Tab-separated table of C-alpha atoms in Angstrom:
chain	number	residue	atom	x	y	z
A	1	UNK	CA	4.853	23.700	48.704
A	2	UNK	CA	2.809	21.089	50.580
A	3	UNK	CA	1.698	17.691	49.305
A	4	UNK	CA	-1.953	18.696	48.959
A	5	UNK	CA	-1.077	21.572	46.642
A	6	UNK	CA	1.177	19.342	44.544
A	7	UNK	CA	-1.644	16.838	44.219
A	8	UNK	CA	-4.091	19.513	43.065
A	9	UNK	CA	-1.587	20.788	40.476
A	10	UNK	CA	-1.011	17.259	39.158
A	11	UNK	CA	-4.752	16.625	38.899
A	12	UNK	CA	-5.272	19.917	37.049
A	13	UNK	CA	-2.549	19.049	34.540
A	14	UNK	CA	-4.138	15.653	33.902
A	15	UNK	CA	-7.492	17.319	33.193
A	16	UNK	CA	-6.106	19.743	30.611
A	17	UNK	CA	-3.733	17.290	28.944
A	18	UNK	CA	-5.127	15.357	25.959
A	19	UNK	CA	-5.856	11.716	26.726
A	20	UNK	CA	-3.282	9.276	25.377
A	21	UNK	CA	-4.213	7.777	22.035
A	22	UNK	CA	-5.461	4.243	22.422
A	23	UNK	CA	-4.229	1.590	20.023
A	24	UNK	CA	-5.734	-1.743	19.128
A	25	UNK	CA	-4.535	-5.139	20.251
A	26	UNK	CA	-1.801	-5.699	17.685
A	27	UNK	CA	-2.071	-9.474	17.953
A	28	UNK	CA	-5.813	-9.762	17.348
A	29	UNK	CA	-6.876	-8.328	13.960
A	30	UNK	CA	-5.867	-9.258	10.410
A	31	UNK	CA	-5.637	-5.613	9.298
A	32	UNK	CA	-5.391	-2.136	10.810
A	33	UNK	CA	-5.309	1.530	9.885
A	34	UNK	CA	-3.102	4.245	11.354
A	35	UNK	CA	-4.797	7.638	11.642
A	36	UNK	CA	-1.722	9.594	12.664
A	37	UNK	CA	-2.341	9.138	16.383
A	38	UNK	CA	-3.570	5.598	16.988
A	39	UNK	CA	-3.875	2.185	15.386
A	40	UNK	CA	-7.421	0.974	14.749
A	41	UNK	CA	-8.511	-2.510	13.666
A	42	UNK	CA	-10.265	-2.942	10.324
A	43	UNK	CA	-13.793	-4.125	11.039
A	44	UNK	CA	-14.120	-6.339	7.947
A	45	UNK	CA	-10.953	-7.299	6.122
A	46	UNK	CA	-12.101	-8.987	2.897
A	47	UNK	CA	-9.356	-8.922	0.263
A	48	UNK	CA	-9.841	-10.223	-3.259
A	49	UNK	CA	-9.029	-13.908	-3.584
A	50	UNK	CA	-5.373	-14.214	-4.613
A	51	UNK	CA	-6.264	-16.797	-7.264
A	52	UNK	CA	-8.675	-14.379	-8.979
A	53	UNK	CA	-5.973	-11.832	-9.795
A	54	UNK	CA	-5.234	-12.561	-13.445
A	55	UNK	CA	-2.667	-11.125	-15.827
A	56	UNK	CA	-0.149	-10.181	-13.121
A	57	UNK	CA	1.149	-13.652	-12.288
A	58	UNK	CA	4.850	-12.742	-12.089
A	59	UNK	CA	4.187	-9.694	-9.912
A	60	UNK	CA	1.874	-11.437	-7.465
A	61	UNK	CA	4.174	-14.454	-7.110
A	62	UNK	CA	7.171	-12.224	-6.365
A	63	UNK	CA	5.158	-10.271	-3.801
A	64	UNK	CA	3.839	-13.470	-2.203
A	65	UNK	CA	7.326	-14.943	-1.856
A	66	UNK	CA	8.699	-11.749	-0.319
A	67	UNK	CA	5.766	-11.543	2.086
A	68	UNK	CA	6.086	-15.199	3.037
A	69	UNK	CA	9.730	-14.600	3.990
A	70	UNK	CA	8.742	-11.614	6.098
A	71	UNK	CA	5.983	-13.586	7.838
A	72	UNK	CA	8.548	-16.281	8.706
A	73	UNK	CA	10.942	-13.730	10.187
A	74	UNK	CA	13.434	-14.042	7.347
A	75	UNK	CA	15.081	-11.259	5.351
A	76	UNK	CA	12.575	-9.485	3.091
A	77	UNK	CA	12.426	-6.359	0.965
A	78	UNK	CA	10.464	-3.148	1.128
A	79	UNK	CA	8.432	-3.156	-2.088
A	80	UNK	CA	7.476	-0.514	-4.641
A	81	UNK	CA	4.517	-1.441	-6.864
A	82	UNK	CA	4.333	1.047	-9.711
A	83	UNK	CA	2.491	1.456	-12.978
A	84	UNK	CA	-0.808	2.130	-14.680
A	85	UNK	CA	-3.876	2.853	-12.607
A	86	UNK	CA	-6.374	0.065	-12.041
A	87	UNK	CA	-3.907	-2.742	-12.768
A	88	UNK	CA	-4.155	-4.463	-9.405
A	89	UNK	CA	-1.345	-2.855	-7.382
A	90	UNK	CA	-3.435	-2.240	-4.281
A	91	UNK	CA	-5.545	-5.376	-4.653
A	92	UNK	CA	-2.551	-7.697	-4.783
A	93	UNK	CA	-1.092	-6.315	-1.539
A	94	UNK	CA	-4.257	-7.152	0.407
A	95	UNK	CA	-4.710	-10.436	-1.465
A	96	UNK	CA	-1.216	-11.627	-0.569
A	97	UNK	CA	-1.720	-10.841	3.117
A	98	UNK	CA	-5.106	-12.576	3.050
A	99	UNK	CA	-3.604	-15.683	1.417
A	100	UNK	CA	-0.830	-15.937	3.997
A	101	UNK	CA	-3.313	-15.547	6.833
A	102	UNK	CA	-5.455	-18.315	5.318
A	103	UNK	CA	-2.319	-20.503	5.335
A	104	UNK	CA	-1.930	-19.860	9.051
A	105	UNK	CA	0.811	-17.235	8.892
A	106	UNK	CA	0.686	-14.583	11.630
A	107	UNK	CA	1.106	-11.423	9.560
A	108	UNK	CA	-1.001	-8.270	9.467
A	109	UNK	CA	-1.653	-5.403	7.065
A	110	UNK	CA	-1.456	-1.859	8.393
A	111	UNK	CA	-2.472	1.008	6.102
A	112	UNK	CA	-1.314	4.569	6.626
A	113	UNK	CA	-2.810	7.509	4.753
A	114	UNK	CA	-0.340	9.435	2.615
A	115	UNK	CA	-1.055	12.676	4.464
A	116	UNK	CA	0.094	11.065	7.733
A	117	UNK	CA	3.672	10.349	6.657
A	118	UNK	CA	5.049	12.800	9.220
A	119	UNK	CA	3.680	10.571	11.992
A	120	UNK	CA	5.535	7.433	10.870
A	121	UNK	CA	8.270	7.712	13.547
A	122	UNK	CA	5.511	7.635	16.186
A	123	UNK	CA	3.944	4.599	14.497
A	124	UNK	CA	7.291	2.809	14.310
A	125	UNK	CA	7.812	3.402	18.031
A	126	UNK	CA	4.536	1.562	18.713
A	127	UNK	CA	5.331	-1.315	16.368
A	128	UNK	CA	8.713	-1.900	17.990
A	129	UNK	CA	6.846	-3.186	21.034
A	130	UNK	CA	5.452	-6.177	19.135
A	131	UNK	CA	7.199	-9.026	17.334
A	132	UNK	CA	4.324	-9.701	14.941
A	133	UNK	CA	5.285	-9.100	11.286
A	134	UNK	CA	3.499	-6.136	9.698
A	135	UNK	CA	3.124	-4.926	6.133
A	136	UNK	CA	2.851	-1.134	6.283
A	137	UNK	CA	0.850	-0.141	3.210
A	138	UNK	CA	1.143	3.316	1.634
A	139	UNK	CA	-1.275	3.532	-1.278
A	140	UNK	CA	-0.894	5.895	-4.239
A	141	UNK	CA	2.240	7.641	-3.056
A	142	UNK	CA	3.595	10.530	-5.062
A	143	UNK	CA	5.401	13.803	-4.458
A	144	UNK	CA	5.149	16.927	-6.568
A	145	UNK	CA	8.016	19.317	-7.273
A	146	UNK	CA	7.601	20.832	-3.809
A	147	UNK	CA	7.552	17.465	-2.055
A	148	UNK	CA	11.204	16.468	-2.407
A	149	UNK	CA	11.730	17.174	1.286
A	150	UNK	CA	8.990	14.690	2.171
A	151	UNK	CA	10.571	12.107	-0.093
A	152	UNK	CA	13.895	12.583	1.671
A	153	UNK	CA	12.237	12.089	5.059
A	154	UNK	CA	10.584	8.882	3.917
A	155	UNK	CA	13.784	7.409	2.521
A	156	UNK	CA	15.563	8.123	5.810
A	157	UNK	CA	12.881	6.090	7.559
A	158	UNK	CA	13.459	3.228	5.147
A	159	UNK	CA	17.170	3.067	5.793
A	160	UNK	CA	19.300	4.422	8.593
A	161	UNK	CA	18.734	6.589	11.652
A	162	UNK	CA	17.128	5.931	14.995
A	163	UNK	CA	13.635	6.514	13.545
A	164	UNK	CA	14.017	3.898	10.786
A	165	UNK	CA	11.315	1.278	10.476
A	166	UNK	CA	11.663	-1.662	12.884
A	167	UNK	CA	12.742	-5.122	11.747
A	168	UNK	CA	9.213	-6.562	11.974
A	169	UNK	CA	7.852	-3.974	9.507
A	170	UNK	CA	8.178	-3.809	5.731
A	171	UNK	CA	6.784	-1.001	3.581
A	172	UNK	CA	4.685	-1.820	0.519
A	173	UNK	CA	4.117	1.329	-1.520
A	174	UNK	CA	2.023	1.814	-4.651
A	175	UNK	CA	2.647	4.658	-7.067
A	176	UNK	CA	1.680	5.581	-10.604
A	177	UNK	CA	5.281	6.668	-11.176
A	178	UNK	CA	8.293	4.401	-11.152
A	179	UNK	CA	10.465	6.972	-9.428
A	180	UNK	CA	7.673	8.423	-7.202
A	181	UNK	CA	9.060	11.977	-7.481
A	182	UNK	CA	8.434	13.446	-10.972
A	183	UNK	CA	11.343	14.057	-13.293
A	184	UNK	CA	11.614	16.416	-16.263
A	185	UNK	CA	13.931	16.612	-19.249
A	186	UNK	CA	14.797	20.163	-18.248
A	187	UNK	CA	16.687	18.765	-15.246
A	188	UNK	CA	19.396	17.568	-17.626
A	189	UNK	CA	19.976	21.175	-18.669
A	190	UNK	CA	20.404	22.423	-15.109
A	191	UNK	CA	23.824	24.132	-15.084
A	192	UNK	CA	24.376	23.290	-11.405
A	193	UNK	CA	25.073	19.594	-10.814
A	194	UNK	CA	22.340	18.235	-13.110
A	195	UNK	CA	23.237	14.653	-12.206
A	196	UNK	CA	22.767	15.432	-8.504
A	197	UNK	CA	19.244	16.667	-9.193
A	198	UNK	CA	18.294	13.443	-10.958
A	199	UNK	CA	20.001	11.216	-8.375
A	200	UNK	CA	18.188	12.983	-5.524
A	201	UNK	CA	14.811	12.328	-7.113
A	202	UNK	CA	15.609	8.683	-7.818
A	203	UNK	CA	17.028	8.009	-4.352
A	204	UNK	CA	13.684	7.157	-2.757
A	205	UNK	CA	12.710	4.529	-5.327
A	206	UNK	CA	16.210	3.043	-4.988
A	207	UNK	CA	15.488	2.303	-1.308
A	208	UNK	CA	13.025	-0.424	-2.312
A	209	UNK	CA	14.743	-3.764	-2.755
A	210	UNK	CA	11.870	-5.105	-4.851
A	211	UNK	CA	10.284	-2.987	-7.587
A	212	UNK	CA	7.295	-4.473	-9.437
A	213	UNK	CA	5.918	-2.875	-12.590
A	214	UNK	CA	2.218	-3.120	-13.500
A	215	UNK	CA	1.364	-2.286	-17.095
A	216	UNK	CA	-1.688	-1.719	-19.237
A	217	UNK	CA	-3.214	-5.019	-20.380
A	218	UNK	CA	-4.320	-6.135	-23.811
A	219	UNK	CA	-7.842	-7.152	-24.788
A	220	UNK	CA	-7.350	-10.885	-24.289
A	221	UNK	CA	-5.981	-10.381	-20.784
A	222	UNK	CA	-8.875	-8.065	-19.943
A	223	UNK	CA	-11.459	-10.632	-21.086
A	224	UNK	CA	-9.639	-13.326	-19.103
A	225	UNK	CA	-9.866	-11.201	-15.953
A	226	UNK	CA	-13.594	-10.672	-16.508
A	227	UNK	CA	-13.976	-14.407	-17.050
A	228	UNK	CA	-12.255	-15.235	-13.786
A	229	UNK	CA	-14.400	-12.857	-11.772
A	230	UNK	CA	-17.608	-13.964	-13.508
A	231	UNK	CA	-16.866	-17.669	-13.001
A	232	UNK	CA	-16.251	-17.155	-9.285
A	233	UNK	CA	-19.779	-15.712	-8.999
A	234	UNK	CA	-21.433	-18.235	-11.316
A	235	UNK	CA	-22.196	-15.572	-13.913
A	236	UNK	CA	-22.280	-15.912	-17.700
A	237	UNK	CA	-20.985	-12.994	-19.750
A	238	UNK	CA	-20.575	-12.000	-23.377
A	239	UNK	CA	-16.973	-11.056	-24.207
A	240	UNK	CA	-18.062	-8.457	-26.787
A	241	UNK	CA	-20.205	-6.707	-24.189
A	242	UNK	CA	-17.325	-6.729	-21.709
A	243	UNK	CA	-15.058	-5.218	-24.374
A	244	UNK	CA	-17.626	-2.538	-25.151
A	245	UNK	CA	-17.821	-1.697	-21.443
A	246	UNK	CA	-14.062	-1.101	-21.392
A	247	UNK	CA	-14.135	0.866	-24.651
A	248	UNK	CA	-16.744	3.250	-23.254
A	249	UNK	CA	-14.463	3.932	-20.292
A	250	UNK	CA	-11.339	4.337	-22.371
A	251	UNK	CA	-9.423	1.822	-20.294
A	252	UNK	CA	-8.747	-1.896	-19.996
A	253	UNK	CA	-7.706	-2.853	-16.487
A	254	UNK	CA	-8.521	-5.175	-13.640
A	255	UNK	CA	-10.505	-2.394	-12.019
A	256	UNK	CA	-12.662	-1.879	-15.106
A	257	UNK	CA	-13.130	-5.662	-15.376
A	258	UNK	CA	-14.399	-5.791	-11.809
A	259	UNK	CA	-16.739	-2.855	-12.414
A	260	UNK	CA	-18.237	-4.691	-15.381
A	261	UNK	CA	-18.739	-7.819	-13.263
A	262	UNK	CA	-20.464	-5.736	-10.574
A	263	UNK	CA	-22.817	-4.426	-13.267
A	264	UNK	CA	-23.375	-7.977	-14.512
A	265	UNK	CA	-24.084	-9.258	-10.993
A	266	UNK	CA	-26.547	-6.459	-10.374
A	267	UNK	CA	-28.493	-7.315	-13.514
A	268	UNK	CA	-28.715	-10.929	-12.430
A	269	UNK	CA	-29.749	-10.181	-8.866
A	270	UNK	CA	-26.494	-11.477	-7.394
A	271	UNK	CA	-25.138	-9.879	-4.254
A	272	UNK	CA	-21.394	-9.331	-3.992
């Protein structure tokens, strides 16, 4: 086979092969997203001000300290943030990264969609080529009864094996469930190794060195959150109206407080 023929074959293979996925400059942006094939920079990373997050002081301080250690290259935990919806789990992750960046720390947030978990080994291979500290954010993680295999794969990535996450990466995961994989009382009646069934489902949550619980807030805490948001925008509000807003939605949370403040800002012609 002559050289000309080999060249034509090589050129033909290049044409039919998919182009390599391009990734962003991992030293340039404050935040990124992973789409399962490439890393893309976030065009406008604008987290909530850390100081505005009210009613979760212990949780946000613990997360900030852990993240500060990671940014400095010191030992730090993977973190599970679990609890009631709308209580600030996702907001505090971005807020902590934003605060550290404002302090001059070189750390970045990288979010991966839950349906792209199978591509994490590929992502980790890319991140091993940089020394910059990253927070890999998995939002609203949960596995149903048929997802135990996926949970096992994720916990192997957290600890052990050649595909485990690199040293410059820590996982911050939010979930509505403390143990991520659902458990049922009927498991205790399983005649075949019932304890093994429970231990297997709890094994993933046990991989997180720091577990932070976020709970439903009372009325005073809810009004305080509204007050903090409103004051930051120069808005006056009536506590009874804010309470009524929450009552109509059947929930008191930081998310509902923010939604009320958005409504209040709109009425007053204030852009957010």
